């Protein structure tokens, strides 16, 4: 199941488009567990930068909202836009400005399609997923829509991979209240991106629930659900930052595969 959700993330980052079809992302999209996914919507927006897809997988009874990771040069600008913005105007919940802009630029469009699919398939779960930058935007997008769409909270699951920290302690508390028990924040053993932005910068901290891949063999540790910024010291935060390698960010149980970048890294 974890690999299936990572394949959805790979498809978004490979710029799968409704004009080229689901299998355009290569090996990840022709895997037996996802080869029959039906695309509903893809988006590629330049300002504020956002790429992603909405799809339906009838065999697993899932509506999938997948957000692309950093696969455009200009996405690096969004990644570095760490100065926080209010998530709720007038409140103390603050989040990464670049990620928030990316989500809010397309959230009305995403909501429209998700609501229609929820009505068409009332028994299907709604999965939000993404890798890296896409994971942060998946978490923000899911929280936005849970606060907007009646009935979504009971049907939603959030699976992110290599997700950086999204907001401050107050935001993490809000997220945990709404979605902490429905979120699986998967981290690879020594992935440096999950330790960014650093906690000393604007009080950034992670929300629940961490699923730490302890090695390439697939051993898993499920982090304790903590309040505040008390991230589980026995999970990914147990790895010293200087022992981390970007290779761990590129490898989540063998995904994404080497051929995932059918669409070349572009502006």
Coordinates of N, CA, C and O in Angstrom, one line a residue, residues 12-191:
X12 N 2.6 12.4 -10.3 CA 2.4 13.9 -10.3 C 3.7 14.6 -10.6 O 3.8 15.5 -11.4
X13 N 4.8 14.1 -10.0 CA 6.1 14.7 -10.2 C 6.6 14.5 -11.6 O 7.5 15.3 -12.1
X14 N 6.2 13.5 -12.3 CA 6.6 13.2 -13.7 C 5.7 14.0 -14.7 O 5.8 13.8 -15.9
X15 N 4.8 14.8 -14.2 CA 4.0 15.7 -15.0 C 3.1 14.8 -15.9 O 2.9 15.1 -17.1
X16 N 2.5 13.8 -15.4 CA 1.4 13.1 -16.1 C 0.4 14.1 -16.4 O 0.0 14.9 -15.7
X17 N -0.2 13.9 -17.6 CA -1.2 14.9 -18.1 C -2.3 14.1 -18.8 O -2.1 13.1 -19.3
X18 N -3.5 14.7 -18.7 CA -4.6 14.0 -19.3 C -4.5 13.9 -20.8 O -5.1 13.0 -21.4
X19 N -3.7 14.7 -21.4 CA -3.5 14.6 -22.9 C -2.6 13.4 -23.3 O -2.6 12.9 -24.4
X20 N -1.7 13.0 -22.3 CA -0.8 11.9 -22.6 C -1.2 10.6 -21.9 O -0.7 9.5 -22.3
X21 N -2.0 10.7 -20.9 CA -2.5 9.5 -20.2 C -1.7 9.1 -19.0 O -0.5 9.5 -18.8
X22 N -2.2 8.2 -18.2 CA -1.7 7.8 -17.0 C -0.3 7.2 -17.1 O 0.6 7.4 -16.4
X23 N -0.1 6.3 -18.1 CA 1.1 5.5 -18.2 C 2.3 6.3 -18.7 O 3.4 5.8 -18.8
X24 N 2.2 7.6 -18.9 CA 3.3 8.4 -19.4 C 4.4 8.6 -18.5 O 5.5 9.0 -18.8
X25 N 4.2 8.3 -17.2 CA 5.3 8.4 -16.2 C 6.2 7.2 -16.2 O 7.2 7.2 -15.4
X26 N 6.0 6.2 -17.0 CA 6.9 5.1 -17.1 C 6.7 4.0 -16.1 O 5.5 3.7 -15.8
X27 N 7.7 3.4 -15.6 CA 7.7 2.2 -14.8 C 6.7 2.3 -13.6 O 5.9 1.3 -13.3
X28 N 6.7 3.4 -12.9 CA 5.8 3.5 -11.7 C 4.3 3.4 -12.1 O 3.5 2.9 -11.3
X29 N 4.0 3.9 -13.3 CA 2.5 4.0 -13.6 C 2.0 2.7 -14.3 O 0.8 2.6 -14.5
X30 N 2.9 1.8 -14.7 CA 2.5 0.6 -15.3 C 2.6 -0.6 -14.4 O 2.4 -1.7 -14.7
X31 N 3.0 -0.3 -13.1 CA 3.0 -1.3 -12.1 C 1.6 -2.0 -12.0 O 0.6 -1.3 -12.1
X32 N 1.5 -3.3 -11.7 CA 0.2 -3.9 -11.6 C -0.7 -3.3 -10.6 O -2.0 -3.4 -10.8
X33 N -0.2 -2.7 -9.6 CA -1.2 -2.2 -8.6 C -1.8 -0.8 -8.9 O -2.7 -0.4 -8.3
X34 N -1.3 -0.2 -10.0 CA -1.8 1.1 -10.4 C -2.0 1.3 -11.9 O -2.4 2.4 -12.3
X35 N -1.8 0.3 -12.7 CA -1.8 0.5 -14.1 C -3.2 0.9 -14.7 O -3.3 1.5 -15.8
X36 N -4.3 0.7 -13.9 CA -5.6 0.9 -14.3 C -6.2 2.2 -13.7 O -7.4 2.4 -13.7
X37 N -5.3 3.1 -13.2 CA -5.8 4.4 -12.7 C -6.4 5.2 -13.8 O -5.9 5.2 -14.9
X38 N -7.5 5.9 -13.5 CA -8.2 6.8 -14.4 C -8.0 8.3 -14.0 O -8.4 8.7 -13.0
X39 N -7.3 9.0 -14.9 CA -7.1 10.4 -14.6 C -8.4 11.2 -14.7 O -9.2 11.0 -15.6
X40 N -8.6 12.1 -13.8 CA -9.7 13.0 -13.8 C -9.3 14.5 -14.1 O -10.0 15.2 -14.9
X41 N -8.2 14.9 -13.6 CA -7.7 16.3 -13.8 C -6.2 16.3 -13.6 O -5.7 15.6 -12.7
X42 N -5.5 17.1 -14.4 CA -4.1 17.4 -14.1 C -4.0 19.0 -14.2 O -4.7 19.6 -15.0
X43 N -3.1 19.5 -13.4 CA -2.9 21.0 -13.5 C -1.4 21.3 -13.5 O -0.6 20.6 -12.8
X44 N -1.0 22.3 -14.2 CA 0.3 22.8 -14.3 C 0.3 24.3 -14.3 O 0.0 24.9 -15.4
X45 N 0.4 24.9 -13.2 CA 0.3 26.4 -13.1 C 1.6 27.0 -12.8 O 2.4 26.5 -11.9
X46 N 1.9 28.1 -13.4 CA 3.2 28.7 -13.3 C 3.3 29.7 -12.1 O 4.4 29.9 -11.6
X47 N 2.2 30.4 -11.8 CA 2.3 31.4 -10.8 C 0.9 31.5 -10.1 O -0.1 31.9 -10.7
X48 N 0.9 31.2 -8.8 CA 2.0 30.5 -8.0 C 2.2 29.1 -8.5 O 1.2 28.4 -8.8
X49 N 3.4 28.6 -8.5 CA 3.8 27.4 -9.1 C 3.1 26.2 -8.4 O 3.1 26.0 -7.2
X50 N 2.4 25.4 -9.2 CA 1.8 24.2 -8.7 C 1.5 23.2 -9.8 O 1.1 23.6 -10.9
X51 N 1.8 21.9 -9.5 CA 1.5 20.8 -10.5 C 0.9 19.7 -9.7 O 1.3 19.4 -8.5
X52 N 0.0 19.0 -10.3 CA -0.6 17.8 -9.6 C -1.7 17.1 -10.5 O -1.8 17.5 -11.6
X53 N -2.3 16.2 -9.8 CA -3.3 15.4 -10.5 C -4.4 15.0 -9.6 O -4.2 14.8 -8.4
X54 N -5.6 14.7 -10.1 CA -6.7 14.0 -9.5 C -7.0 12.8 -10.3 O -7.1 12.9 -11.5
X55 N -7.2 11.6 -9.7 CA -7.4 10.4 -10.4 C -8.4 9.5 -9.6 O -8.6 9.8 -8.4
X56 N -8.9 8.5 -10.2 CA -9.8 7.5 -9.6 C -9.2 6.1 -9.8 O -8.8 5.8 -10.9
X57 N -9.1 5.4 -8.7 CA -8.6 4.0 -8.9 C -9.8 3.1 -8.3 O -10.0 3.0 -7.1
X58 N -10.5 2.6 -9.3 CA -11.7 1.8 -8.9 C -11.4 0.5 -8.1 O -12.1 0.1 -7.2
X59 N -10.3 -0.1 -8.5 CA -10.0 -1.4 -7.9 C -9.7 -1.2 -6.4 O -10.1 -2.0 -5.6
X60 N -9.1 -0.1 -6.0 CA -8.9 0.1 -4.5 C -9.9 1.1 -3.9 O -9.8 1.4 -2.8
X61 N -10.9 1.5 -4.8 CA -11.9 2.4 -4.3 C -11.4 3.7 -3.7 O -11.7 4.0 -2.6
X62 N -10.5 4.4 -4.5 CA -9.8 5.6 -4.0 C -9.9 6.7 -5.0 O -9.8 6.5 -6.2
X63 N -10.2 7.9 -4.5 CA -10.0 9.1 -5.2 C -8.7 9.7 -4.8 O -8.4 9.8 -3.6
X64 N -7.8 10.0 -5.7 CA -6.5 10.4 -5.4 C -6.2 11.8 -5.8 O -6.5 12.2 -6.9
X65 N -5.6 12.6 -4.9 CA -5.2 13.9 -5.1 C -3.7 13.9 -4.9 O -3.2 13.8 -3.7
X66 N -2.9 14.0 -5.9 CA -1.4 13.9 -5.8 C -0.8 15.2 -6.2 O -1.0 15.7 -7.3
X67 N 0.2 15.7 -5.4 CA 0.8 17.0 -5.6 C 2.3 16.7 -6.0 O 3.0 15.9 -5.4
X68 N 2.8 17.4 -7.0 CA 4.1 17.2 -7.6 C 5.2 17.7 -6.6 O 5.0 18.8 -6.0
X69 N 6.3 17.0 -6.6 CA 7.5 17.5 -5.8 C 8.3 18.5 -6.7 O 7.8 19.1 -7.6
X70 N 9.5 18.7 -6.3 CA 10.3 19.7 -6.9 C 10.9 19.1 -8.2 O 11.9 18.4 -8.2
X71 N 10.2 19.5 -9.3 CA 10.7 19.0 -10.6 C 10.7 20.1 -11.7 O 10.6 19.8 -12.9
X72 N 10.6 21.3 -11.2 CA 10.8 22.4 -12.1 C 11.8 23.4 -11.3 O 11.7 23.5 -10.1
X73 N 12.6 24.0 -12.1 CA 13.6 24.9 -11.5 C 13.0 26.0 -10.6 O 13.5 26.3 -9.5
X74 N 11.9 26.5 -11.1 CA 11.3 27.6 -10.4 C 10.6 27.1 -9.1 O 10.4 27.9 -8.2
X75 N 10.4 25.8 -9.0 CA 10.0 25.2 -7.7 C 11.0 25.4 -6.6 O 10.6 25.4 -5.4
X76 N 12.2 25.5 -7.0 CA 13.2 25.8 -5.9 C 13.0 27.1 -5.2 O 13.3 27.2 -4.1
X77 N 12.5 28.1 -6.0 CA 12.1 29.4 -5.4 C 11.0 29.2 -4.4 O 11.1 29.7 -3.3
X78 N 10.0 28.4 -4.7 CA 8.9 28.1 -3.8 C 9.5 27.4 -2.5 O 9.1 27.7 -1.4
X79 N 10.4 26.4 -2.7 CA 10.9 25.7 -1.6 C 11.7 26.6 -0.6 O 11.6 26.4 0.6
X80 N 12.3 27.6 -1.2 CA 13.1 28.5 -0.4 C 12.3 29.7 0.2 O 12.9 30.5 1.0
X81 N 11.0 29.8 -0.1 CA 10.2 30.9 0.4 C 9.7 30.5 1.8 O 8.5 30.3 2.0
X82 N 10.6 30.4 2.7 CA 10.3 29.8 4.1 C 9.7 30.9 5.0 O 9.2 30.5 6.1
X83 N 9.7 32.1 4.6 CA 9.1 33.1 5.5 C 7.7 32.8 5.7 O 6.9 32.6 4.8
X84 N 7.2 32.7 7.0 CA 5.9 32.2 7.3 C 4.8 33.2 7.0 O 4.9 34.4 7.0
X85 N 3.6 32.6 6.6 CA 2.4 33.4 6.4 C 1.3 32.8 7.3 O 1.3 31.6 7.6
X86 N 0.4 33.6 7.7 CA -0.7 33.1 8.5 C -1.6 32.1 7.7 O -2.0 32.4 6.6
X87 N -1.8 30.9 8.4 CA -2.7 30.0 7.7 C -4.1 30.4 7.9 O -4.9 30.3 6.9
X88 N -4.5 30.9 9.1 CA -5.8 31.5 9.3 C -5.5 33.0 9.6 O -4.8 33.3 10.6
X89 N -6.1 33.9 8.9 CA -5.8 35.3 9.1 C -6.2 35.7 10.6 O -7.2 35.3 11.1
X90 N -5.3 36.4 11.2 CA -5.5 36.8 12.6 C -5.1 35.8 13.6 O -5.2 36.2 14.8
X91 N -4.8 34.6 13.2 CA -4.5 33.5 14.2 C -3.0 33.4 14.3 O -2.2 33.9 13.5
X92 N -2.5 32.6 15.2 CA -1.1 32.4 15.4 C -0.6 31.2 14.7 O 0.6 30.8 14.8
X93 N -1.4 30.6 13.8 CA -1.0 29.4 13.0 C -0.3 29.9 11.8 O -0.9 30.6 10.9
X94 N 1.0 29.7 11.7 CA 1.8 30.2 10.5 C 2.4 29.0 9.8 O 2.8 28.0 10.4
X95 N 2.5 29.1 8.4 CA 3.0 28.1 7.6 C 4.0 28.6 6.6 O 4.0 29.8 6.3
X96 N 4.7 27.7 6.0 CA 5.7 28.0 4.9 C 5.0 28.8 3.8 O 4.0 28.3 3.2
X97 N 5.4 30.0 3.5 CA 4.8 30.9 2.5 C 4.7 30.3 1.1 O 3.7 30.4 0.4
X98 N 5.8 29.7 0.7 CA 5.8 29.1 -0.7 C 4.8 28.0 -0.9 O 4.2 27.9 -1.9
X99 N 4.8 27.1 0.1 CA 3.8 26.0 0.0 C 2.4 26.5 0.1 O 1.5 26.0 -0.7
X100 N 2.1 27.4 1.0 CA 0.8 27.9 1.1 C 0.3 28.6 -0.2 O -0.8 28.4 -0.7
X101 N 1.1 29.4 -0.8 CA 0.8 30.1 -2.1 C 0.5 29.0 -3.2 O -0.5 29.2 -3.9
X102 N 1.3 28.0 -3.2 CA 1.0 27.0 -4.2 C -0.3 26.3 -4.1 O -1.0 26.0 -5.1
X103 N -0.7 26.0 -2.8 CA -2.0 25.3 -2.6 C -3.1 26.3 -2.8 O -4.1 25.9 -3.5
X104 N -3.1 27.5 -2.3 CA -4.2 28.4 -2.4 C -4.4 28.8 -3.8 O -5.6 29.2 -4.2
X105 N -3.4 28.7 -4.7 CA -3.6 29.1 -6.1 C -4.5 28.1 -6.8 O -5.1 28.5 -7.9
X106 N -4.6 26.9 -6.4 CA -5.4 25.9 -7.1 C -6.5 25.2 -6.3 O -7.2 24.4 -6.8
X107 N -6.6 25.6 -5.0 CA -7.5 24.8 -4.1 C -9.0 24.9 -4.5 O -9.7 23.9 -4.4
X108 N -9.4 26.0 -5.1 CA -10.8 26.0 -5.6 C -11.1 25.0 -6.7 O -12.1 24.3 -6.7
X109 N -10.1 24.9 -7.6 CA -10.2 23.9 -8.7 C -10.2 22.5 -8.1 O -11.1 21.7 -8.5
X110 N -9.3 22.2 -7.2 CA -9.2 20.9 -6.6 C -10.5 20.6 -5.9 O -11.1 19.5 -6.0
X111 N -11.0 21.5 -5.1 CA -12.2 21.3 -4.4 C -13.4 20.9 -5.3 O -14.2 20.0 -5.0
X112 N -13.5 21.7 -6.4 CA -14.6 21.4 -7.3 C -14.6 20.0 -7.8 O -15.6 19.3 -7.8
X113 N -13.5 19.5 -8.2 CA -13.4 18.1 -8.7 C -13.5 17.1 -7.6 O -14.2 16.0 -7.8
X114 N -12.9 17.3 -6.5 CA -13.1 16.4 -5.4 C -14.5 16.2 -5.0 O -15.0 15.1 -4.7
X115 N -15.2 17.3 -4.8 CA -16.6 17.2 -4.4 C -17.5 16.4 -5.4 O -18.3 15.7 -5.0
X116 N -17.2 16.7 -6.7 CA -18.0 15.9 -7.7 C -17.7 14.4 -7.7 O -18.6 13.6 -7.7
X117 N -16.4 14.1 -7.5 CA -16.0 12.7 -7.4 C -16.5 12.0 -6.1 O -16.9 10.9 -6.1
X118 N -16.5 12.8 -5.0 CA -17.1 12.2 -3.8 C -18.6 11.9 -3.9 O -19.1 10.9 -3.4
X119 N -19.3 12.8 -4.7 CA -20.7 12.5 -5.0 C -20.9 11.3 -5.9 O -21.8 10.5 -5.7
X120 N -20.0 11.2 -6.9 CA -20.1 10.1 -7.9 C -19.8 8.7 -7.2 O -20.3 7.7 -7.6
X121 N -18.8 8.8 -6.3 CA -18.3 7.5 -5.7 C -18.4 7.7 -4.1 O -17.4 7.9 -3.5
X122 N -19.6 7.6 -3.6 CA -19.8 7.9 -2.1 C -19.1 6.9 -1.2 O -18.9 7.2 0.0
X123 N -18.6 5.7 -1.7 CA -18.0 4.7 -0.8 C -16.5 4.8 -1.0 O -15.8 4.0 -0.3
X124 N -15.9 5.7 -1.8 CA -14.5 5.7 -2.0 C -13.8 6.6 -1.0 O -14.3 7.6 -0.6
X125 N -12.6 6.2 -0.6 CA -11.7 7.0 0.3 C -11.1 8.1 -0.6 O -11.0 7.9 -1.8
X126 N -10.7 9.2 0.0 CA -10.0 10.3 -0.7 C -8.6 10.4 -0.2 O -8.3 10.6 1.0
X127 N -7.6 10.1 -1.0 CA -6.2 10.0 -0.7 C -5.5 11.3 -1.2 O -5.5 11.6 -2.3
X128 N -4.8 12.0 -0.2 CA -3.9 13.1 -0.6 C -2.5 12.6 -0.4 O -2.2 12.0 0.6
X129 N -1.7 12.8 -1.4 CA -0.3 12.3 -1.4 C 0.6 13.2 -2.1 O 0.2 14.0 -3.0
X130 N 1.9 13.0 -1.9 CA 2.9 13.8 -2.6 C 4.3 13.5 -1.9 O 4.4 13.1 -0.8
X131 N 5.3 13.7 -2.7 CA 6.7 13.5 -2.3 C 7.4 14.9 -2.2 O 7.3 15.7 -3.0
X132 N 8.1 15.1 -1.1 CA 8.9 16.3 -0.9 C 8.0 17.5 -0.8 O 7.1 17.6 0.0
X133 N 8.3 18.5 -1.6 CA 7.4 19.7 -1.7 C 5.9 19.3 -1.9 O 5.0 19.8 -1.3
X134 N 5.7 18.2 -2.7 CA 4.4 17.7 -2.9 C 3.7 17.2 -1.7 O 2.5 17.3 -1.5
X135 N 4.5 16.6 -0.8 CA 4.0 16.1 0.5 C 3.5 17.3 1.3 O 2.4 17.2 2.0
X136 N 4.3 18.3 1.4 CA 3.9 19.5 2.2 C 2.6 20.1 1.6 O 1.7 20.4 2.4
X137 N 2.5 20.2 0.3 CA 1.3 20.7 -0.3 C 0.1 19.8 -0.2 O -1.1 20.2 0.0
X138 N 0.3 18.5 -0.2 CA -0.8 17.5 0.1 C -1.3 17.7 1.4 O -2.6 17.7 1.6
X139 N -0.5 17.9 2.4 CA -1.0 18.1 3.8 C -1.8 19.4 3.9 O -2.9 19.4 4.5
X140 N -1.3 20.4 3.4 CA -2.0 21.7 3.4 C -3.3 21.6 2.6 O -4.3 22.1 3.1
X141 N -3.2 21.0 1.5 CA -4.5 20.9 0.7 C -5.5 20.1 1.4 O -6.7 20.4 1.3
X142 N -5.1 19.0 2.0 CA -6.1 18.2 2.7 C -6.7 18.9 3.9 O -7.9 18.9 4.1
X143 N -5.9 19.7 4.6 CA -6.4 20.4 5.7 C -7.4 21.5 5.2 O -8.5 21.7 5.8
X144 N -7.0 22.2 4.2 CA -7.9 23.2 3.6 C -9.3 22.6 3.2 O -10.3 23.2 3.6
X145 N -9.3 21.5 2.5 CA -10.5 20.9 2.1 C -11.3 20.3 3.2 O -12.6 20.3 3.2
X146 N -10.7 19.7 4.2 CA -11.4 19.2 5.3 C -12.2 20.3 6.0 O -13.3 20.1 6.6
X147 N -11.6 21.5 6.0 CA -12.3 22.6 6.7 C -13.4 23.2 5.8 O -14.2 24.0 6.2
X148 N -13.4 22.8 4.5 CA -14.4 23.4 3.5 C -15.5 22.4 3.1 O -16.6 22.8 2.9
X149 N -15.2 21.1 3.1 CA -16.1 20.1 2.4 C -16.7 19.2 3.5 O -16.0 18.5 4.2
X150 N -18.0 19.2 3.5 CA -18.7 18.4 4.5 C -18.5 16.9 4.2 O -18.5 16.5 3.0
X151 N -18.2 16.2 5.2 CA -18.1 14.7 5.1 C -16.7 14.2 4.6 O -16.4 13.0 4.6
X152 N -15.8 15.2 4.2 CA -14.5 14.7 3.8 C -13.6 14.1 4.9 O -12.9 13.2 4.7
X153 N -13.7 14.7 6.1 CA -12.8 14.3 7.1 C -12.9 12.8 7.4 O -11.9 12.1 7.7
X154 N -14.1 12.2 7.3 CA -14.3 10.8 7.6 C -13.8 9.9 6.5 O -13.6 8.7 6.7
X155 N -13.5 10.5 5.3 CA -13.1 9.7 4.2 C -11.7 9.9 3.8 O -11.2 9.2 2.9
X156 N -11.0 10.9 4.4 CA -9.7 11.3 3.9 C -8.6 10.5 4.6 O -8.7 10.1 5.8
X157 N -7.5 10.2 3.8 CA -6.2 9.8 4.4 C -5.1 10.6 3.7 O -5.2 10.8 2.5
X158 N -4.1 10.9 4.4 CA -3.0 11.7 3.8 C -1.7 10.8 4.0 O -1.3 10.4 5.1
X159 N -1.1 10.6 2.8 CA 0.2 9.8 2.8 C 1.2 10.7 2.1 O 1.1 11.0 0.9
X160 N 2.2 11.2 2.9 CA 3.3 12.0 2.3 C 4.6 11.3 2.5 O 4.8 10.5 3.4
X161 N 5.6 11.7 1.6 CA 6.9 11.0 1.5 C 8.0 12.1 1.5 O 7.9 13.0 0.6
X162 N 8.9 12.0 2.4 CA 10.0 13.0 2.4 C 9.5 14.4 2.6 O 10.0 15.4 2.0
X163 N 8.4 14.6 3.4 CA 7.8 15.9 3.5 C 8.6 16.8 4.4 O 9.0 16.4 5.6
X164 N 8.9 18.0 4.0 CA 9.6 19.0 4.9 C 8.6 19.5 6.0 O 7.4 19.3 5.8
X165 N 9.1 20.2 7.0 CA 8.2 20.8 8.0 C 7.3 21.9 7.3 O 7.8 22.6 6.4
X166 N 6.1 22.0 7.7 CA 5.1 22.9 7.0 C 4.8 24.2 7.8 O 4.7 25.2 7.2
X167 N 4.8 24.1 9.1 CA 4.3 25.3 9.9 C 4.9 25.3 11.3 O 5.7 24.4 11.6
X168 N 4.4 26.2 12.1 CA 4.8 26.3 13.4 C 4.1 25.4 14.4 O 3.2 24.6 14.0
X169 N 4.4 25.6 15.7 CA 3.8 24.7 16.7 C 2.3 24.8 16.7 O 1.6 23.8 16.8
X170 N 1.8 26.0 16.6 CA 0.3 26.2 16.6 C -0.4 25.6 15.4 O -1.4 25.0 15.5
X171 N 0.3 25.6 14.2 CA -0.2 25.0 13.0 C -0.2 23.5 13.2 O -1.2 22.8 12.9
X172 N 0.9 22.9 13.8 CA 1.0 21.5 14.0 C -0.1 21.0 14.9 O -0.7 19.9 14.7
X173 N -0.5 21.8 15.9 CA -1.5 21.5 16.8 C -2.9 21.4 16.1 O -3.7 20.5 16.3
X174 N -3.1 22.4 15.3 CA -4.4 22.5 14.5 C -4.4 21.3 13.6 O -5.5 20.6 13.5
X175 N -3.4 21.0 12.9 CA -3.3 19.8 12.0 C -3.6 18.5 12.7 O -4.4 17.7 12.3
X176 N -2.9 18.4 13.8 CA -3.1 17.1 14.6 C -4.5 17.0 15.1 O -5.1 15.8 15.1
X177 N -5.2 18.0 15.4 CA -6.6 18.0 15.9 C -7.5 17.5 14.7 O -8.4 16.7 14.9
X178 N -7.2 18.0 13.5 CA -8.1 17.7 12.4 C -7.7 16.4 11.7 O -8.6 15.7 11.3
X179 N -6.4 16.2 11.5 CA -6.0 15.1 10.6 C -4.8 14.3 11.1 O -4.4 13.4 10.4
X180 N -4.3 14.5 12.3 CA -3.2 13.8 12.8 C -3.4 12.3 12.8 O -2.5 11.5 12.4
X181 N -4.6 11.9 13.1 CA -4.9 10.4 13.2 C -5.1 9.8 11.8 O -5.3 8.6 11.7
X182 N -5.2 10.7 10.8 CA -5.5 10.2 9.4 C -4.4 10.5 8.5 O -4.5 10.4 7.3
X183 N -3.2 10.8 9.0 CA -2.1 11.2 8.2 C -0.9 10.2 8.5 O -0.7 9.9 9.7
X184 N -0.2 9.8 7.5 CA 1.0 9.0 7.6 C 2.1 9.7 6.9 O 2.2 9.7 5.6
X185 N 2.9 10.3 7.6 CA 4.1 11.1 7.1 C 5.3 10.2 7.1 O 6.0 10.0 8.0
X186 N 5.5 9.6 5.9 CA 6.5 8.6 5.7 C 7.9 9.3 5.5 O 8.0 10.2 4.7
X187 N 8.9 8.9 6.3 CA 10.2 9.4 6.2 C 11.2 8.3 6.0 O 11.1 7.2 6.6
X188 N 12.2 8.5 5.1 CA 13.2 7.5 4.8 C 14.4 7.8 5.7 O 14.7 8.9 6.1
X189 N 15.1 6.7 6.1 CA 16.1 6.6 7.2 C 16.8 7.9 7.4 O 16.7 8.5 8.5
X190 N 17.6 8.4 6.5 CA 18.5 9.6 6.7 C 18.2 10.7 5.7 O 19.1 11.4 5.2
X191 N 16.9 10.9 5.4 CA 16.5 11.9 4.5 C 16.7 13.3 5.1 O 16.1 13.6 6.1

